[in-house]
Structures are given as structure tokens and as C-alpha cells.
Tab-separated table of C-alpha atoms in Angstrom:
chain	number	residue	atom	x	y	z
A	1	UNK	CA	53.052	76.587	161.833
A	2	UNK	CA	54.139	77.799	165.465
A	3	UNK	CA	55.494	81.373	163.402
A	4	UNK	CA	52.475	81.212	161.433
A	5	UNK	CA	50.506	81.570	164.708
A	6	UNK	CA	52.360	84.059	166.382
A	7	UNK	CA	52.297	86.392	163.372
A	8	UNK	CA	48.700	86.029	163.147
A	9	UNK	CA	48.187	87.123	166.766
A	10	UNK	CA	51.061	89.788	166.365
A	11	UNK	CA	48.766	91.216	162.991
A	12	UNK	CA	45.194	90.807	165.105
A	13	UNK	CA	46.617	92.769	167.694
A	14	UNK	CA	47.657	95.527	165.428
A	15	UNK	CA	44.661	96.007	163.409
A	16	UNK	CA	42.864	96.344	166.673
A	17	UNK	CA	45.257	99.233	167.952
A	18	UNK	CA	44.690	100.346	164.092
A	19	UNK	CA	40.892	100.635	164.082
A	20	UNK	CA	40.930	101.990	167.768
A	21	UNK	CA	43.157	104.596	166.273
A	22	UNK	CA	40.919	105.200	163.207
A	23	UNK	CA	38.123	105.467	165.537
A	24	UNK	CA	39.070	108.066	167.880
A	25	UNK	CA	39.957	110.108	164.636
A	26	UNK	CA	36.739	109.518	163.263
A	27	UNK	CA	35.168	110.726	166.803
A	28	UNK	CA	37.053	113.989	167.072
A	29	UNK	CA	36.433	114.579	163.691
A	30	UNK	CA	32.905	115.396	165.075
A	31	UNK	CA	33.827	117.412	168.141
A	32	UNK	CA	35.999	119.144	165.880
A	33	UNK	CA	33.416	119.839	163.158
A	34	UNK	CA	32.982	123.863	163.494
A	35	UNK	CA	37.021	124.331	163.302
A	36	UNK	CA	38.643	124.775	159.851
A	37	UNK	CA	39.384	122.384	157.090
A	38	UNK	CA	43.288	122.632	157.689
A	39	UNK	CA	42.588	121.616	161.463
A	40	UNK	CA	40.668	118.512	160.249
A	41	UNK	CA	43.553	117.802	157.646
A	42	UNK	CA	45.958	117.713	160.349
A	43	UNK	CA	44.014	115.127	162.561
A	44	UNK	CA	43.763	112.589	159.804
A	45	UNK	CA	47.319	113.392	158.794
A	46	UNK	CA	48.476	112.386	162.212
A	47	UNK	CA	45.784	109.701	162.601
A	48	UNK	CA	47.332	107.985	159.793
A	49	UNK	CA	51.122	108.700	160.662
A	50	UNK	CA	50.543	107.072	163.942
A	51	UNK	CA	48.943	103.721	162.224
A	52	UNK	CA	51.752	103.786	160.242
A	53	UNK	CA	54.245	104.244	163.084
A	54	UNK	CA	52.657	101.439	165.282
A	55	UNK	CA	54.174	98.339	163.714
A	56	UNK	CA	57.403	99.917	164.621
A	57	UNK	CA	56.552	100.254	168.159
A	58	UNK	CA	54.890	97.181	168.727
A	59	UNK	CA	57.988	94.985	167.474
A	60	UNK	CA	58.988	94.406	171.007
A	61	UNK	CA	55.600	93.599	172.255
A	62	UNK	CA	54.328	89.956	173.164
A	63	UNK	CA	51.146	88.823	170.788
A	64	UNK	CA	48.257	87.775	172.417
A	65	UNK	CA	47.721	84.769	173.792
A	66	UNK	CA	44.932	83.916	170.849
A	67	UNK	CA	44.346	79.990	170.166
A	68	UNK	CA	43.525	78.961	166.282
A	69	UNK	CA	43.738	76.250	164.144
A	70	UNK	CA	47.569	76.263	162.436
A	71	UNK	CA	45.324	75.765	158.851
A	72	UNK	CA	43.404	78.948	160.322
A	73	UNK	CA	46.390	80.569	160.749
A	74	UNK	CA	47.752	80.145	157.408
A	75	UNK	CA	44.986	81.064	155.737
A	76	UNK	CA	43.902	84.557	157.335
A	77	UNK	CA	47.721	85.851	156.802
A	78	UNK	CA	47.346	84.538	152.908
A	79	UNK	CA	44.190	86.639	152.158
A	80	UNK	CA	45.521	89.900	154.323
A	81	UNK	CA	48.979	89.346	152.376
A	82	UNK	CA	47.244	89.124	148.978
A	83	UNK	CA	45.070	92.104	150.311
A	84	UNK	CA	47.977	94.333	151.263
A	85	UNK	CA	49.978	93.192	148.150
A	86	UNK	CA	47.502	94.254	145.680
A	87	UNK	CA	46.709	97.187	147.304
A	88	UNK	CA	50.497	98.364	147.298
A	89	UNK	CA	50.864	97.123	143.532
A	90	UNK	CA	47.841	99.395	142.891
A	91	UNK	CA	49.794	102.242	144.542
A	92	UNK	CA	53.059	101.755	142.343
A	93	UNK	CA	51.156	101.516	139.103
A	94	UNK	CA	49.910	105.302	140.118
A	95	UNK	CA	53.027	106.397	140.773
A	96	UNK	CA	54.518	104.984	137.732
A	97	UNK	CA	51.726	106.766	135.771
A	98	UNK	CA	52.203	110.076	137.604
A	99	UNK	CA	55.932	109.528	136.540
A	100	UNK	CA	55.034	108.738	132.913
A	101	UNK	CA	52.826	111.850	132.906
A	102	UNK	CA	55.488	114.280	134.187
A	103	UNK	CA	58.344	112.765	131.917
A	104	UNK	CA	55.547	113.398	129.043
A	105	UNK	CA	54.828	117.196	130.100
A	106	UNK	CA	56.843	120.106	129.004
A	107	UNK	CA	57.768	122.954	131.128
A	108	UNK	CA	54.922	126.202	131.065
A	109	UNK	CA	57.133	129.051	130.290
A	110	UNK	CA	53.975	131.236	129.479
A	111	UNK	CA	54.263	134.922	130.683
A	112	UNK	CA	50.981	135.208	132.029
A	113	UNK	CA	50.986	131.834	134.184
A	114	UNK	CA	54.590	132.753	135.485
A	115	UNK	CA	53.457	136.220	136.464
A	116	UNK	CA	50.259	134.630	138.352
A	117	UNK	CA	52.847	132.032	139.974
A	118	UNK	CA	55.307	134.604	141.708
A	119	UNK	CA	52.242	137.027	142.809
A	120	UNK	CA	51.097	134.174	145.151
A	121	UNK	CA	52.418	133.949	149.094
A	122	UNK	CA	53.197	130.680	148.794
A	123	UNK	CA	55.250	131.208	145.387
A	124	UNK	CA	58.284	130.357	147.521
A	125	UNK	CA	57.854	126.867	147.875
A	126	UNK	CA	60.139	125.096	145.283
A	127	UNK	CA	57.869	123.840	142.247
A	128	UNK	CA	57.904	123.490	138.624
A	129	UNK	CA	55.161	124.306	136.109
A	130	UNK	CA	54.659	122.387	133.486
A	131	UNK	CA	51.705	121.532	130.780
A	132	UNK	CA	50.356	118.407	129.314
A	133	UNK	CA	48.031	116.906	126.596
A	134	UNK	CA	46.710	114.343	128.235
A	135	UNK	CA	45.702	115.234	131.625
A	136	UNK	CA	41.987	117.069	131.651
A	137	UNK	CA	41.863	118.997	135.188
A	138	UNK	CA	45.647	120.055	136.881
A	139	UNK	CA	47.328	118.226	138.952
A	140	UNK	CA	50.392	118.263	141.525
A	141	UNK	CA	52.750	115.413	140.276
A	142	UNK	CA	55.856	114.444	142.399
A	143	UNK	CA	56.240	113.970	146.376
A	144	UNK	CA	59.823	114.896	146.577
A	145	UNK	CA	60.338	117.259	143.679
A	146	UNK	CA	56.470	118.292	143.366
A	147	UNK	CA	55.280	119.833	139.903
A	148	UNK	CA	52.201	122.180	139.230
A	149	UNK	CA	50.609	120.517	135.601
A	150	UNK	CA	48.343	122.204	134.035
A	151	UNK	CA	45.849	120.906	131.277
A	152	UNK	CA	46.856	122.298	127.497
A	153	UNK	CA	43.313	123.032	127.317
A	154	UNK	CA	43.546	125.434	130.449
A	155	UNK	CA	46.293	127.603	128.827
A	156	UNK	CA	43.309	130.704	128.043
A	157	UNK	CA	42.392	130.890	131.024
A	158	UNK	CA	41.889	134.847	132.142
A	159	UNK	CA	44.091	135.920	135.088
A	160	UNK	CA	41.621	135.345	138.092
A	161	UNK	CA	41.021	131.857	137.293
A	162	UNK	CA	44.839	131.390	136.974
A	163	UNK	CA	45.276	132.845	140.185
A	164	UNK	CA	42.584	130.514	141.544
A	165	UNK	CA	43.785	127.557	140.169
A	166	UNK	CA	47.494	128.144	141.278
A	167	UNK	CA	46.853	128.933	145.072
A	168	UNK	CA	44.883	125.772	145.037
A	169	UNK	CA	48.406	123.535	143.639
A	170	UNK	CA	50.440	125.616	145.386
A	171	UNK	CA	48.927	125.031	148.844
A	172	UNK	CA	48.856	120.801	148.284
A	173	UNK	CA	52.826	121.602	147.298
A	174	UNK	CA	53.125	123.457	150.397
A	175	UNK	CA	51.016	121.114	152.479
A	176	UNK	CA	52.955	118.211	151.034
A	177	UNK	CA	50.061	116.567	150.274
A	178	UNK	CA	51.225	113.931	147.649
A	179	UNK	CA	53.695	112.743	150.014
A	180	UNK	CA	50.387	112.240	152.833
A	181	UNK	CA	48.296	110.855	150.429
A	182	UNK	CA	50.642	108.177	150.062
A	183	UNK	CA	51.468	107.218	153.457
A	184	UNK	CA	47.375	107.500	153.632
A	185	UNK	CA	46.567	104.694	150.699
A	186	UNK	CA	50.124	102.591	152.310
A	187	UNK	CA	48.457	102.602	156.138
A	188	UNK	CA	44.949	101.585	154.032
A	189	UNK	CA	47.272	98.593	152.295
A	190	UNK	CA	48.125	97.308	155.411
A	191	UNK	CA	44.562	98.048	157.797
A	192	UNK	CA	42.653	97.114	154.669
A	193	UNK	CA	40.476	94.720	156.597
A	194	UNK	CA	39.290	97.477	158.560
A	195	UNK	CA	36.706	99.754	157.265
A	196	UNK	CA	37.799	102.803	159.030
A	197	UNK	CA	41.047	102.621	157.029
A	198	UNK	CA	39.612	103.266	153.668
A	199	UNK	CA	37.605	106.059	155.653
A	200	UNK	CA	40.409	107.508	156.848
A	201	UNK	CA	42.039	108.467	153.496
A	202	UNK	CA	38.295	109.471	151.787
A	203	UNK	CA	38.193	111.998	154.752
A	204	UNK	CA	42.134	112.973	154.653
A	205	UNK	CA	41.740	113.214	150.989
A	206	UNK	CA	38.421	115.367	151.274
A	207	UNK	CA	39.745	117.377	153.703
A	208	UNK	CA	42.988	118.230	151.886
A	209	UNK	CA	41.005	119.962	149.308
A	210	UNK	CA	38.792	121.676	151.687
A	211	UNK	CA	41.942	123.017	153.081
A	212	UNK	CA	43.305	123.809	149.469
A	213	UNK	CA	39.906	125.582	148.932
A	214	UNK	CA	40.378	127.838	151.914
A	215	UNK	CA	44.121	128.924	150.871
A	216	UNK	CA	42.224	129.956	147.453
A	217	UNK	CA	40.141	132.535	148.857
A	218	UNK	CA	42.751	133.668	151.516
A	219	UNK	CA	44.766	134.821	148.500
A	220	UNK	CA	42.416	137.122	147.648
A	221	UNK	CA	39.868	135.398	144.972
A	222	UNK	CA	36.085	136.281	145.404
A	223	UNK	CA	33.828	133.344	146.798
A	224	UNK	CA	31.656	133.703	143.742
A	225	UNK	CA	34.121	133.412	141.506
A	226	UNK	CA	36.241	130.441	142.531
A	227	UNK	CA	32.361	128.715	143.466
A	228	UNK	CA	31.781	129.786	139.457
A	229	UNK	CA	35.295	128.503	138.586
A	230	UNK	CA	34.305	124.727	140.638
A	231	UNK	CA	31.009	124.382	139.332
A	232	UNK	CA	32.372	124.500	135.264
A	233	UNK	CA	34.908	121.725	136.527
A	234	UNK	CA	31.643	119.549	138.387
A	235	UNK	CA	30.298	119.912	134.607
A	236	UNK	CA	33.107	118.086	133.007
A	237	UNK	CA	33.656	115.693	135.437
A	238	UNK	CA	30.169	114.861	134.897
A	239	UNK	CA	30.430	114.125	131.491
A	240	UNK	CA	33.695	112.011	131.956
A	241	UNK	CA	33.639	110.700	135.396
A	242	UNK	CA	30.061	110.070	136.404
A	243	UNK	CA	28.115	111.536	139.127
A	244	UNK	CA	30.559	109.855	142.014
A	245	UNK	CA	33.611	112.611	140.944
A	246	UNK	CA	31.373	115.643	140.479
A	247	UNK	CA	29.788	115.284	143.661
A	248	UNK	CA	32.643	116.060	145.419
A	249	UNK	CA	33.066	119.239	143.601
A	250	UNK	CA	29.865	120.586	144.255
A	251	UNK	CA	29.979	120.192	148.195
A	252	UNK	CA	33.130	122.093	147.596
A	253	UNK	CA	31.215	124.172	145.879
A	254	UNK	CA	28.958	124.281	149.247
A	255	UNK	CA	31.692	124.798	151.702
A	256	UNK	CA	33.424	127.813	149.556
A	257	UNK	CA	29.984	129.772	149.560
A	258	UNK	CA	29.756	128.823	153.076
A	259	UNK	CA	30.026	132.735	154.878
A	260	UNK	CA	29.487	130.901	158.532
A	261	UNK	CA	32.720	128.697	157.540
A	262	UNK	CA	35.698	128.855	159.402
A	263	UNK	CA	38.814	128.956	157.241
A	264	UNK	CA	42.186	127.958	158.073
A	265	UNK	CA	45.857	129.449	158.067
A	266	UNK	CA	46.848	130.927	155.008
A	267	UNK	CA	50.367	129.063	154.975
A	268	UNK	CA	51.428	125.571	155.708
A	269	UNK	CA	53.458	125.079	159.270
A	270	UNK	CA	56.916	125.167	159.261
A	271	UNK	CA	58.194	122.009	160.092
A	272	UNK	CA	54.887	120.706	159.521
A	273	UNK	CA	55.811	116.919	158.162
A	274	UNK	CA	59.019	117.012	160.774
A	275	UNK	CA	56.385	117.838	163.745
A	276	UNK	CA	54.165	115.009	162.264
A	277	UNK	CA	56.635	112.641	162.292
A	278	UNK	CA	57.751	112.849	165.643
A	279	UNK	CA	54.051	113.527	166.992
A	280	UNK	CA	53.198	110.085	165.851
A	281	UNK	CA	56.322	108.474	167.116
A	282	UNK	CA	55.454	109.774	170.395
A	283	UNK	CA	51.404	108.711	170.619
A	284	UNK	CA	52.523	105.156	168.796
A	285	UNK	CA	54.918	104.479	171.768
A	286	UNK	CA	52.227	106.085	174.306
A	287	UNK	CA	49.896	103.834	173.057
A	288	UNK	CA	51.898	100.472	172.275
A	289	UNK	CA	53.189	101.469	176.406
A	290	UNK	CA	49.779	101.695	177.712
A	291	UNK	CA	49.302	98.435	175.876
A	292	UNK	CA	51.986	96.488	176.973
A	293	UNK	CA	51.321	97.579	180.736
A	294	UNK	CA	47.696	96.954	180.845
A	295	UNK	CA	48.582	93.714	179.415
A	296	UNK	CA	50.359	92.601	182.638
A	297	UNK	CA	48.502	90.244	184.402
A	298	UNK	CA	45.663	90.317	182.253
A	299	UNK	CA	44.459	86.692	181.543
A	300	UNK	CA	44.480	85.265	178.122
A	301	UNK	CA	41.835	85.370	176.235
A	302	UNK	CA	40.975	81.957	173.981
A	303	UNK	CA	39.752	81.762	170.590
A	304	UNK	CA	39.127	78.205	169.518
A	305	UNK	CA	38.641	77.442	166.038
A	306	UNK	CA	37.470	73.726	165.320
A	307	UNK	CA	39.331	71.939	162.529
């Protein structure tokens, strides 16, 4: 029971430095609310990289001195271990779908879609098209070896709306976006008992295809037309997903008619996911530092739970 104990207090502690983390994302968010969509992106992208970085960091560090009932004990880290298990289980099932999806789809060799793919900047960023039957709106499949899939129903699709459609995969690809979204819904597996978590990939997630949005209309499509372009796909969400999936849409919808809106860079950072990576590293150690020093001296604080 004595390990039982100090793992508890070792997890308390860290879903405390989690939702402080969470929280100061959540309030620059706010002060950052007039900058672009990519800038946003960026601060929940690191917000999350530096939850994910802290259990490293903190390995070295003391838990609290936090008394509790060894049954307590026991408990708590059964129902956040059944938590975070399901919640990672959930995660591989998507993947394996995604994988079953791609395995399924058959390279797009069509003229016209190749032609649209190499006349966009970010056409240099190593991706495969493909097509599928089953899926019903395109998707970007893959986090190492990304893929561009594109609905068999969206094969007629005139030239501008190709062009639309591609900038928007190509900047997730670029963006690596998959690969963020994953390390989002794996930080939300293990902070799931704080609510900020599941914020924090909504708003990563939202902002992602803000950003996306904003590379669309940088490559040259007309507001009007890409607006036009979301508003058919709010329709048939609608009829297949309910009113929770379409709403999204149209406040995309909002933000691309949105004249006062500031947009972000056209390309993805080089070195972005490098940078990221050691950014975190460095505010998870600043942090877990300033924790362990403040910590010095400090007297213990007592939680008693009665049997």
C-alpha cells in the first residue's frame, strides 16, 4: 500500500501542474484573441507538448506529503487507470480504422486533381492522394507518411473547389496536424480528470482548422467561394451528423467571411515540431524547477481521509 500512496501523491501533483498548465493556455488564449488562427494553434500545440513532457521531468521530484486512507489510495489510481486506459484504447481503435481506410483507398491518379496538387505552395510537402468509397468529406490519413483522401463522390468537383479543398489537406500535412492531434487526445488520456484537458484538444482541434481555413484563402481562393464551398459541406453534415458537427462548419463559415480577421502565415515553420519539442522540454523543466524549489521548506500539507 506504501507505493500505492506515493503514486497517488506523485499523480495529484501532476494533474495539478497539468490543469495549471491548461489554464494559463486557456487565459492567453484570450489576450491573444485578435492574433491569427495559426498563432492560437501554436499555443495549444505547445500547451499540450509541455503536459505531455511533465511526467518526464517530474520523475525526480519528491510527491507531496498528502495523507489518505491506503483503501483511498487504491481506489482513485483504479478509476484514473481505467480512465486513461479506455481513453488510449479509444485512440488505437481510430488509428486502426484510419489504417483500414487507407489500406482500402486507391491512389487518385486523375489529371485534373494532380494538376490542382502541384499548383499549390505547399505541393512540396511529401503526400499521397488517394480516393475512397467509404469516407463522405476528405480527410488527411497517416502521421508519419500522411495521405490526402478524397471522397469518390468529390471526384467532379470543378477546379476552384479542388484547389480549395487541397490547400486545406495540404496545410494539416504541412502543419503535421495528425501527429498533434494525437499527442492532444494522449495528454487528454492521461489529465482526463481535468476538464481543461478535454478543452484543450476541442480548442487545438478548432483552431487547426481555423488555421487550415486561412492557408485556403492565402492561396488565392475568393472568401465567397470557399464560405459557398463550407456551407454545402454544413448541409451534409447536417443530414448525417446532427447539428453538433455542422455547427462547427458554419462558424468557419463566420471566421472565413470575417474581412476584420487576421490571418496567419501562409506556410508551416520550418522546424516547427523540432522547435516544439524542445520548447516544451524547456518550460516542463522550468516549471517542474520552480516546483521543486518552492517546495523547500514549505510545510506539508494533510489530507485525512476517514476509513
Amino acid at each position: 500500500m506504501i507505493e500505492a500512496l506515493s503514486a497517488l501523491r506523485w499523480l495529484a501533483a501532476l494533474e495539478l501542474a497539468g490543469t495549471a498548465v491548461f489554464g494559463l493556455a486557456l487565459a492567453l488564449e484570450v489576450c491573444l484573441r485578435r492574433r491569427s488562427a495559426a498563432t492560437r494553434r501554436g499555443l495549444w500545440a505547445l500547451a499540450i507538448a509541455v503536459a505531455l513532457a511533465l511526467p518526464l521531468t517530474r520523475l525526480a521530484l519528491g510527491a507531496p506529503a498528502i495523507a489518505v486512507a491506503p483503501w483511498c489510495a487504491a481506489t482513485l489510481l483504479a478509476v484514473w487507470a481505467t480512465g486513461t486506459l479506455a481513453l488510449l484504447l479509444r485512440l488505437g481503435h481510430g488509428a486502426l480504422q484510419a489504417r483500414r481506410l487507407r489500406a482500402a483507398s486507391r491512389l487518385l491518379c486523375e489529371p485534373g486533381w494532380q494538376a490542382s496538387l502541384r499548383a499549390l505552395p505547399a505541393a512540396s510537402c511529401p503526400v499521397e492522394l488517394r480516393v475512397s468509397d467509404e469516407l463522405r468529406v476528405p480527410q488527411v490519413l497517416g502521421a508519419w507518411r500522411p495521405a490526402i483522401v478524397v471522397p469518390r463522390v468529390m471526384l467532379g468537383l470543378a477546379d476552384r473547389e479542388r484547389r480549395s479543398l487541397l490547400a486545406h489537406e495540404l496545410a494539416h500535412v504541412a502543419r503535421r496536424d495528425v501527429l498533434l492531434l494525437t499527442a492532444g487526445a494522449i495528454a487528454r488520456a492521461l489529465y482526463w480528470v481535468c476538464p481543461l484537458a478535454w478543452s484543450a484538444l476541442r480548442r487545438l482541434r478548432a483552431r487547426a482548422e481555423d488555421a487550415a481555413d486561412d492557408a485556403v484563402l492565402q492561396a488565392g481562393v475568393p472568401p465567397s467561394s470557399y464560405a459557398a464551398q463550407l456551407v454545402a459541406l454544413a448541409r451534409a453534415q447536417l443530414e448525417r451528423a446532427g447539428r453538433v458537427a455542422a455547427g462547427g462548419l458554419r462558424g468557419r463559415v463566420r471566421a472565413v467571411l470575417d474581412v476584420s480577421r487576421v490571418r496567419g502565415p501562409a506556410r508551416a515553420p520550418r522546424w516547427g515540431l523540432a522547435r516544439l519539442v524542445g520548447a516544451a522540454l524547456l518550460v516542463a523543466t522550468t516549471v517542474t524547477a520552480c516546483e521543486a524549489r518552492s517546495s523547500d521548506g514549505t510545510a506539508a500539507v494533510t489530507i485525512t481521509v476517514p476509513r
